[in-house]
Amino acid sequence: MVFFRSVTAFTRLRSRVGQQSSLSNSVRWIQMQSSTDMDLKSQLQELIPEQQDRLKKLKSEHGKVQLGNITVDMVIGGMRGMTGLLWETSLLDPEEGIRFRGLSIPECQKVLPAAQSGGEPLPEGLLWLLLTGKVPSKEQVEALSKDLASRAAVPDYVYNAIDALPSTAHPMTQFANGVMALQVQSEFQKAYENGIHKSKFWEPTYEDCLNLIARVPVVAAYVYRRMYKNGDSIPSDKSLDYGANFSHMLGFDDDKMKELMRLYITIHSDHEGGNVSAHTGHLVGSALSDPYLSFAAALNGLAGPLHGLANQEVLLWIKSVVEECGENISKDQLKEYVWKTLNSGKVVPGYGHGVLRKTDPRYVCQREFALKHLPDDPLFQLVSKLYEVVPPVLTELGKVKNPWPNVDAHSGVLLNHYGLTEARYYTVLFGVSRSLGICSQLIWDRALGLALERPKSVTMDWLDAVCKKASSA
């Protein structure tokens, strides 16, 4: 079957990755061993001058190097495929998938510290990796976890701002409103108003970003408990790591759910800079808007159904399949339902991707989690059937460049299994996760002094004139 061939190929690829480039692996090991300072900010103070010099050299020596040609299709098609952003923390390859500072998801699962032996990576470890490019030690991750816990207090006026909205407002609306209320305490805004030198912009940005990352799970959990648990909020437990504490504040203390939350936050944290939420955060931040304003804007982009809201739509669609056809639906029946969805002018949520041209590695690692912890879950088994049915149908349709599942095709089923059944809330989880990547890059935006983003726009008349000139040449 296609699915199992894909998994087998992925396993072989992981094996080859583990065997290749012993020198590269040695360098990573040296980095992990030599990176002994427990304070993340002091690590950045050492790294930033090196990267500033590197960027200056690139600009002065290679600033006129051509990176590609822009076509009319790209201009009309949402700038799809244009190389136009500097985003240090991750890179997305159409065939390999996401790499965080050069490390694939399987490599991150292997080398990043975990809460338990053989368990999922701690999000704090990925945050360290995103910011420094170095694999942290367990001690560094524990120190960062304590630092985040010490920053997590949320003022009462933030809760009041959320409570001003109807409890029926979409969870993302309430979440973004809470993030905007947090902005009152922005260290960057205070420093800018006091005339801080631009070479120091990154320092108050760092403080804002670490505070933001620490506080968004508290705000997000408050929204969940307000909407679905009669406002019975659960206080933070500073003895727990970032992912486990978020799970605890939501009301889920099952150890496997805590492991799932660590995995979820890690794999959703970053996906290079061109996606809507990341690009929006970078764009707004380029105007020297503080991290709270930038991240709130990113959340509003994430809330769109073509971006983060898709994880909500996947589970709702899967449940509609079960309601109409039952849990034991055959592959032929499932194929009919897929065609019914497509013929009604809708898409099959969770399939396709703007960049990827293969099965999303984030889907694969979630499948591996399911095979390990919930192999008999009926919805998981339905997701497996969909993998066998949907790609051939989309290929037959002939209009889809990537018929393979993305991260959203799997996450909802895992969350549903452990009791987080409220699909409308899922994008908030995505938002908490994405704070790690957007904030990490924003610190580097300030450190490198990246410019105000201002691409050139044109009219259709302008395009017509250029195309006529090209056709007559």
mmCIF file of C-alpha atoms in Angstrom, residues 101-314:
data_model
loop_
_atom_site.group_PDB
_atom_site.id
_atom_site.type_symbol
_atom_site.label_atom_id
_atom_site.label_comp_id
_atom_site.label_asym_id
_atom_site.label_seq_id
_atom_site.Cartn_x
_atom_site.Cartn_y
_atom_site.Cartn_z
ATOM 1 C CA ARG A 101 18.457 25.188 12.414
ATOM 2 C CA GLY A 102 19.450 22.388 10.063
ATOM 3 C CA LEU A 103 17.944 19.543 12.109
ATOM 4 C CA SER A 104 15.036 17.443 10.834
ATOM 5 C CA ILE A 105 12.187 16.463 13.149
ATOM 6 C CA PRO A 106 13.582 12.921 13.674
ATOM 7 C CA GLU A 107 16.985 14.428 14.486
ATOM 8 C CA CYS A 108 15.401 16.835 16.954
ATOM 9 C CA GLN A 109 13.589 13.924 18.586
ATOM 10 C CA LYS A 110 16.923 12.177 18.913
ATOM 11 C CA VAL A 111 19.204 14.945 20.234
ATOM 12 C CA LEU A 112 16.997 17.425 22.113
ATOM 13 C CA PRO A 113 16.497 16.777 25.846
ATOM 14 C CA ALA A 114 13.261 15.046 26.810
ATOM 15 C CA ALA A 115 11.271 14.881 30.035
ATOM 16 C CA GLN A 116 11.679 11.103 30.102
ATOM 17 C CA SER A 117 13.983 8.615 28.469
ATOM 18 C CA GLY A 118 12.896 7.966 24.889
ATOM 19 C CA GLY A 119 10.203 10.617 25.160
ATOM 20 C CA GLU A 120 9.314 13.631 23.059
ATOM 21 C CA PRO A 121 11.545 16.729 22.975
ATOM 22 C CA LEU A 122 10.941 19.500 25.482
ATOM 23 C CA PRO A 123 9.775 22.706 23.735
ATOM 24 C CA GLU A 124 12.255 24.687 25.839
ATOM 25 C CA GLY A 125 15.037 22.747 24.134
ATOM 26 C CA LEU A 126 13.728 23.640 20.709
ATOM 27 C CA LEU A 127 13.476 27.303 21.739
ATOM 28 C CA TRP A 128 17.155 27.220 22.716
ATOM 29 C CA LEU A 129 18.005 25.587 19.376
ATOM 30 C CA LEU A 130 15.974 28.144 17.389
ATOM 31 C CA LEU A 131 17.662 31.071 19.125
ATOM 32 C CA THR A 132 21.258 29.851 19.203
ATOM 33 C CA GLY A 133 21.590 27.151 16.541
ATOM 34 C CA LYS A 134 23.044 24.917 19.265
ATOM 35 C CA VAL A 135 21.701 21.745 20.826
ATOM 36 C CA PRO A 136 21.244 22.486 24.533
ATOM 37 C CA SER A 137 22.149 20.283 27.457
ATOM 38 C CA LYS A 138 19.491 18.991 29.848
ATOM 39 C CA GLU A 139 20.764 21.470 32.453
ATOM 40 C CA GLN A 140 20.370 24.411 30.066
ATOM 41 C CA VAL A 141 16.832 23.337 29.223
ATOM 42 C CA GLU A 142 15.952 23.039 32.904
ATOM 43 C CA ALA A 143 17.363 26.530 33.554
ATOM 44 C CA LEU A 144 15.343 27.955 30.649
ATOM 45 C CA SER A 145 12.210 26.179 31.884
ATOM 46 C CA LYS A 146 12.618 27.807 35.301
ATOM 47 C CA ASP A 147 13.221 31.192 33.671
ATOM 48 C CA LEU A 148 10.009 30.901 31.653
ATOM 49 C CA ALA A 149 8.068 29.827 34.749
ATOM 50 C CA SER A 150 9.330 32.904 36.605
ATOM 51 C CA ARG A 151 7.992 35.139 33.815
ATOM 52 C CA ALA A 152 4.520 33.576 33.519
ATOM 53 C CA ALA A 153 2.466 35.856 35.795
ATOM 54 C CA VAL A 154 -0.435 37.428 33.901
ATOM 55 C CA PRO A 155 -1.999 40.698 35.185
ATOM 56 C CA ASP A 156 -5.687 40.750 36.056
ATOM 57 C CA TYR A 157 -6.491 43.318 33.365
ATOM 58 C CA VAL A 158 -5.609 40.719 30.730
ATOM 59 C CA TYR A 159 -8.306 38.405 32.058
ATOM 60 C CA ASN A 160 -10.684 41.385 32.244
ATOM 61 C CA ALA A 161 -10.015 42.165 28.581
ATOM 62 C CA ILE A 162 -10.907 38.598 27.646
ATOM 63 C CA ASP A 163 -13.983 38.627 29.892
ATOM 64 C CA ALA A 164 -15.231 41.732 28.078
ATOM 65 C CA LEU A 165 -15.937 39.498 25.090
ATOM 66 C CA PRO A 166 -18.892 37.113 24.899
ATOM 67 C CA SER A 167 -17.911 33.605 25.938
ATOM 68 C CA THR A 168 -19.223 32.485 22.528
ATOM 69 C CA ALA A 169 -16.554 34.511 20.683
ATOM 70 C CA HIS A 170 -14.161 32.316 18.727
ATOM 71 C CA PRO A 171 -11.263 31.106 20.897
ATOM 72 C CA MET A 172 -8.748 32.798 18.576
ATOM 73 C CA THR A 173 -10.521 36.140 19.011
ATOM 74 C CA GLN A 174 -10.308 35.800 22.785
ATOM 75 C CA PHE A 175 -6.693 34.642 22.636
ATOM 76 C CA ALA A 176 -5.565 37.500 20.394
ATOM 77 C CA ASN A 177 -7.414 39.956 22.626
ATOM 78 C CA GLY A 178 -5.490 38.625 25.621
ATOM 79 C CA VAL A 179 -2.164 38.965 23.804
ATOM 80 C CA MET A 180 -3.003 42.574 22.915
ATOM 81 C CA ALA A 181 -3.758 43.256 26.580
ATOM 82 C CA LEU A 182 -0.338 41.854 27.537
ATOM 83 C CA GLN A 183 1.213 44.582 25.362
ATOM 84 C CA VAL A 184 0.729 47.115 28.154
ATOM 85 C CA GLN A 185 3.890 45.716 29.772
ATOM 86 C CA SER A 186 6.090 45.840 26.656
ATOM 87 C CA GLU A 187 9.722 46.439 27.583
ATOM 88 C CA PHE A 188 10.581 47.319 23.984
ATOM 89 C CA GLN A 189 7.969 50.065 23.823
ATOM 90 C CA LYS A 190 9.269 51.586 27.085
ATOM 91 C CA ALA A 191 12.893 51.400 25.923
ATOM 92 C CA TYR A 192 12.098 52.911 22.519
ATOM 93 C CA GLU A 193 10.231 55.796 24.100
ATOM 94 C CA ASN A 194 13.264 56.386 26.347
ATOM 95 C CA GLY A 195 15.568 56.651 23.325
ATOM 96 C CA ILE A 196 17.427 53.318 23.331
ATOM 97 C CA HIS A 197 20.159 53.001 20.677
ATOM 98 C CA LYS A 198 19.193 50.764 17.762
ATOM 99 C CA SER A 199 22.151 48.460 18.426
ATOM 100 C CA LYS A 200 20.425 47.526 21.698
ATOM 101 C CA PHE A 201 16.950 46.965 20.250
ATOM 102 C CA TRP A 202 17.326 43.211 20.573
ATOM 103 C CA GLU A 203 17.681 43.289 24.371
ATOM 104 C CA PRO A 204 14.207 44.611 25.336
ATOM 105 C CA THR A 205 12.852 42.560 22.420
ATOM 106 C CA TYR A 206 14.386 39.487 24.053
ATOM 107 C CA GLU A 207 12.675 40.330 27.353
ATOM 108 C CA ASP A 208 9.325 40.866 25.642
ATOM 109 C CA CYS A 209 9.643 37.644 23.649
ATOM 110 C CA LEU A 210 10.571 35.471 26.627
ATOM 111 C CA ASN A 211 7.757 37.048 28.649
ATOM 112 C CA LEU A 212 5.328 36.504 25.775
ATOM 113 C CA ILE A 213 6.321 32.873 25.284
ATOM 114 C CA ALA A 214 5.953 32.290 29.031
ATOM 115 C CA ARG A 215 2.534 33.910 29.292
ATOM 116 C CA VAL A 216 0.651 32.758 26.216
ATOM 117 C CA PRO A 217 -0.061 29.266 27.626
ATOM 118 C CA VAL A 218 -1.614 30.890 30.704
ATOM 119 C CA VAL A 219 -3.807 33.134 28.531
ATOM 120 C CA ALA A 220 -4.687 30.265 26.205
ATOM 121 C CA ALA A 221 -5.641 27.970 29.089
ATOM 122 C CA TYR A 222 -7.815 30.703 30.586
ATOM 123 C CA VAL A 223 -9.703 30.993 27.284
ATOM 124 C CA TYR A 224 -10.255 27.230 27.190
ATOM 125 C CA ARG A 225 -11.485 26.975 30.773
ATOM 126 C CA ARG A 226 -13.692 30.051 30.296
ATOM 127 C CA MET A 227 -15.354 28.635 27.200
ATOM 128 C CA TYR A 228 -15.662 24.970 28.003
ATOM 129 C CA LYS A 229 -15.218 24.453 31.777
ATOM 130 C CA ASN A 230 -17.482 27.100 33.305
ATOM 131 C CA GLY A 231 -14.602 29.481 33.944
ATOM 132 C CA ASP A 232 -12.977 27.130 36.445
ATOM 133 C CA SER A 233 -9.349 28.072 35.747
ATOM 134 C CA ILE A 234 -6.389 25.981 36.925
ATOM 135 C CA PRO A 235 -3.286 27.730 38.288
ATOM 136 C CA SER A 236 0.149 27.157 36.822
ATOM 137 C CA ASP A 237 2.410 24.490 38.338
ATOM 138 C CA LYS A 238 5.968 25.840 38.277
ATOM 139 C CA SER A 239 7.404 22.390 38.925
ATOM 140 C CA LEU A 240 6.295 21.241 35.458
ATOM 141 C CA ASP A 241 7.990 21.871 32.128
ATOM 142 C CA TYR A 242 6.434 24.179 29.529
ATOM 143 C CA GLY A 243 4.385 21.588 27.623
ATOM 144 C CA ALA A 244 3.309 19.612 30.677
ATOM 145 C CA ASN A 245 2.248 22.765 32.511
ATOM 146 C CA PHE A 246 0.153 23.903 29.563
ATOM 147 C CA SER A 247 -1.573 20.518 29.516
ATOM 148 C CA HIS A 248 -2.101 20.791 33.289
ATOM 149 C CA MET A 249 -3.647 24.289 33.062
ATOM 150 C CA LEU A 250 -6.004 23.061 30.351
ATOM 151 C CA GLY A 251 -7.097 20.309 32.735
ATOM 152 C CA PHE A 252 -5.296 17.278 31.281
ATOM 153 C CA ASP A 253 -2.855 15.582 33.640
ATOM 154 C CA ASP A 254 -2.500 12.264 31.819
ATOM 155 C CA ASP A 255 1.228 11.674 31.251
ATOM 156 C CA LYS A 256 0.623 10.705 27.623
ATOM 157 C CA MET A 257 -1.305 13.920 27.009
ATOM 158 C CA LYS A 258 1.637 15.848 28.453
ATOM 159 C CA GLU A 259 3.931 13.995 26.055
ATOM 160 C CA LEU A 260 1.594 14.824 23.181
ATOM 161 C CA MET A 261 1.604 18.500 24.159
ATOM 162 C CA ARG A 262 5.427 18.542 24.173
ATOM 163 C CA LEU A 263 5.449 17.007 20.697
ATOM 164 C CA TYR A 264 2.661 19.285 19.443
ATOM 165 C CA ILE A 265 4.343 22.495 20.574
ATOM 166 C CA THR A 266 7.711 21.396 19.198
ATOM 167 C CA ILE A 267 6.595 20.451 15.688
ATOM 168 C CA HIS A 268 4.212 23.425 15.300
ATOM 169 C CA SER A 269 6.722 26.006 16.548
ATOM 170 C CA ASP A 270 8.146 27.185 13.228
ATOM 171 C CA HIS A 271 7.792 26.542 9.487
ATOM 172 C CA GLU A 272 10.151 29.061 7.898
ATOM 173 C CA GLY A 273 9.092 32.660 7.267
ATOM 174 C CA GLY A 274 6.762 32.643 4.268
ATOM 175 C CA ASN A 275 3.608 31.223 5.842
ATOM 176 C CA VAL A 276 0.929 33.747 6.772
ATOM 177 C CA SER A 277 1.459 33.881 10.549
ATOM 178 C CA ALA A 278 5.265 33.961 10.416
ATOM 179 C CA HIS A 279 5.336 36.474 7.574
ATOM 180 C CA THR A 280 2.786 38.686 9.313
ATOM 181 C CA GLY A 281 4.772 38.680 12.551
ATOM 182 C CA HIS A 282 7.930 39.593 10.621
ATOM 183 C CA LEU A 283 6.161 42.260 8.564
ATOM 184 C CA VAL A 284 4.579 44.020 11.530
ATOM 185 C CA GLY A 285 7.776 43.676 13.535
ATOM 186 C CA SER A 286 9.758 45.291 10.720
ATOM 187 C CA ALA A 287 7.915 48.530 11.522
ATOM 188 C CA LEU A 288 9.457 48.282 15.026
ATOM 189 C CA SER A 289 6.110 47.296 16.474
ATOM 190 C CA ASP A 290 6.802 45.472 19.736
ATOM 191 C CA PRO A 291 6.568 41.658 19.974
ATOM 192 C CA TYR A 292 3.048 41.709 21.427
ATOM 193 C CA LEU A 293 1.671 43.753 18.540
ATOM 194 C CA SER A 294 3.589 41.640 16.046
ATOM 195 C CA PHE A 295 2.457 38.321 17.512
ATOM 196 C CA ALA A 296 -1.175 39.435 17.847
ATOM 197 C CA ALA A 297 -1.113 40.275 14.146
ATOM 198 C CA ALA A 298 0.383 36.852 13.427
ATOM 199 C CA LEU A 299 -2.431 35.213 15.389
ATOM 200 C CA ASN A 300 -5.019 36.998 13.280
ATOM 201 C CA GLY A 301 -3.393 35.509 10.182
ATOM 202 C CA LEU A 302 -3.230 32.089 11.822
ATOM 203 C CA ALA A 303 -6.980 32.274 12.451
ATOM 204 C CA GLY A 304 -7.733 32.055 8.714
ATOM 205 C CA PRO A 305 -9.200 28.778 7.381
ATOM 206 C CA LEU A 306 -6.418 28.514 4.773
ATOM 207 C CA HIS A 307 -3.806 28.551 7.535
ATOM 208 C CA GLY A 308 -4.085 27.541 11.209
ATOM 209 C CA LEU A 309 -7.840 27.141 11.329
ATOM 210 C CA ALA A 310 -7.436 24.098 9.073
ATOM 211 C CA ASN A 311 -6.699 21.860 12.077
ATOM 212 C CA GLN A 312 -10.181 22.672 13.367
ATOM 213 C CA GLU A 313 -11.720 21.912 9.987
ATOM 214 C CA VAL A 314 -10.011 18.517 9.695
#
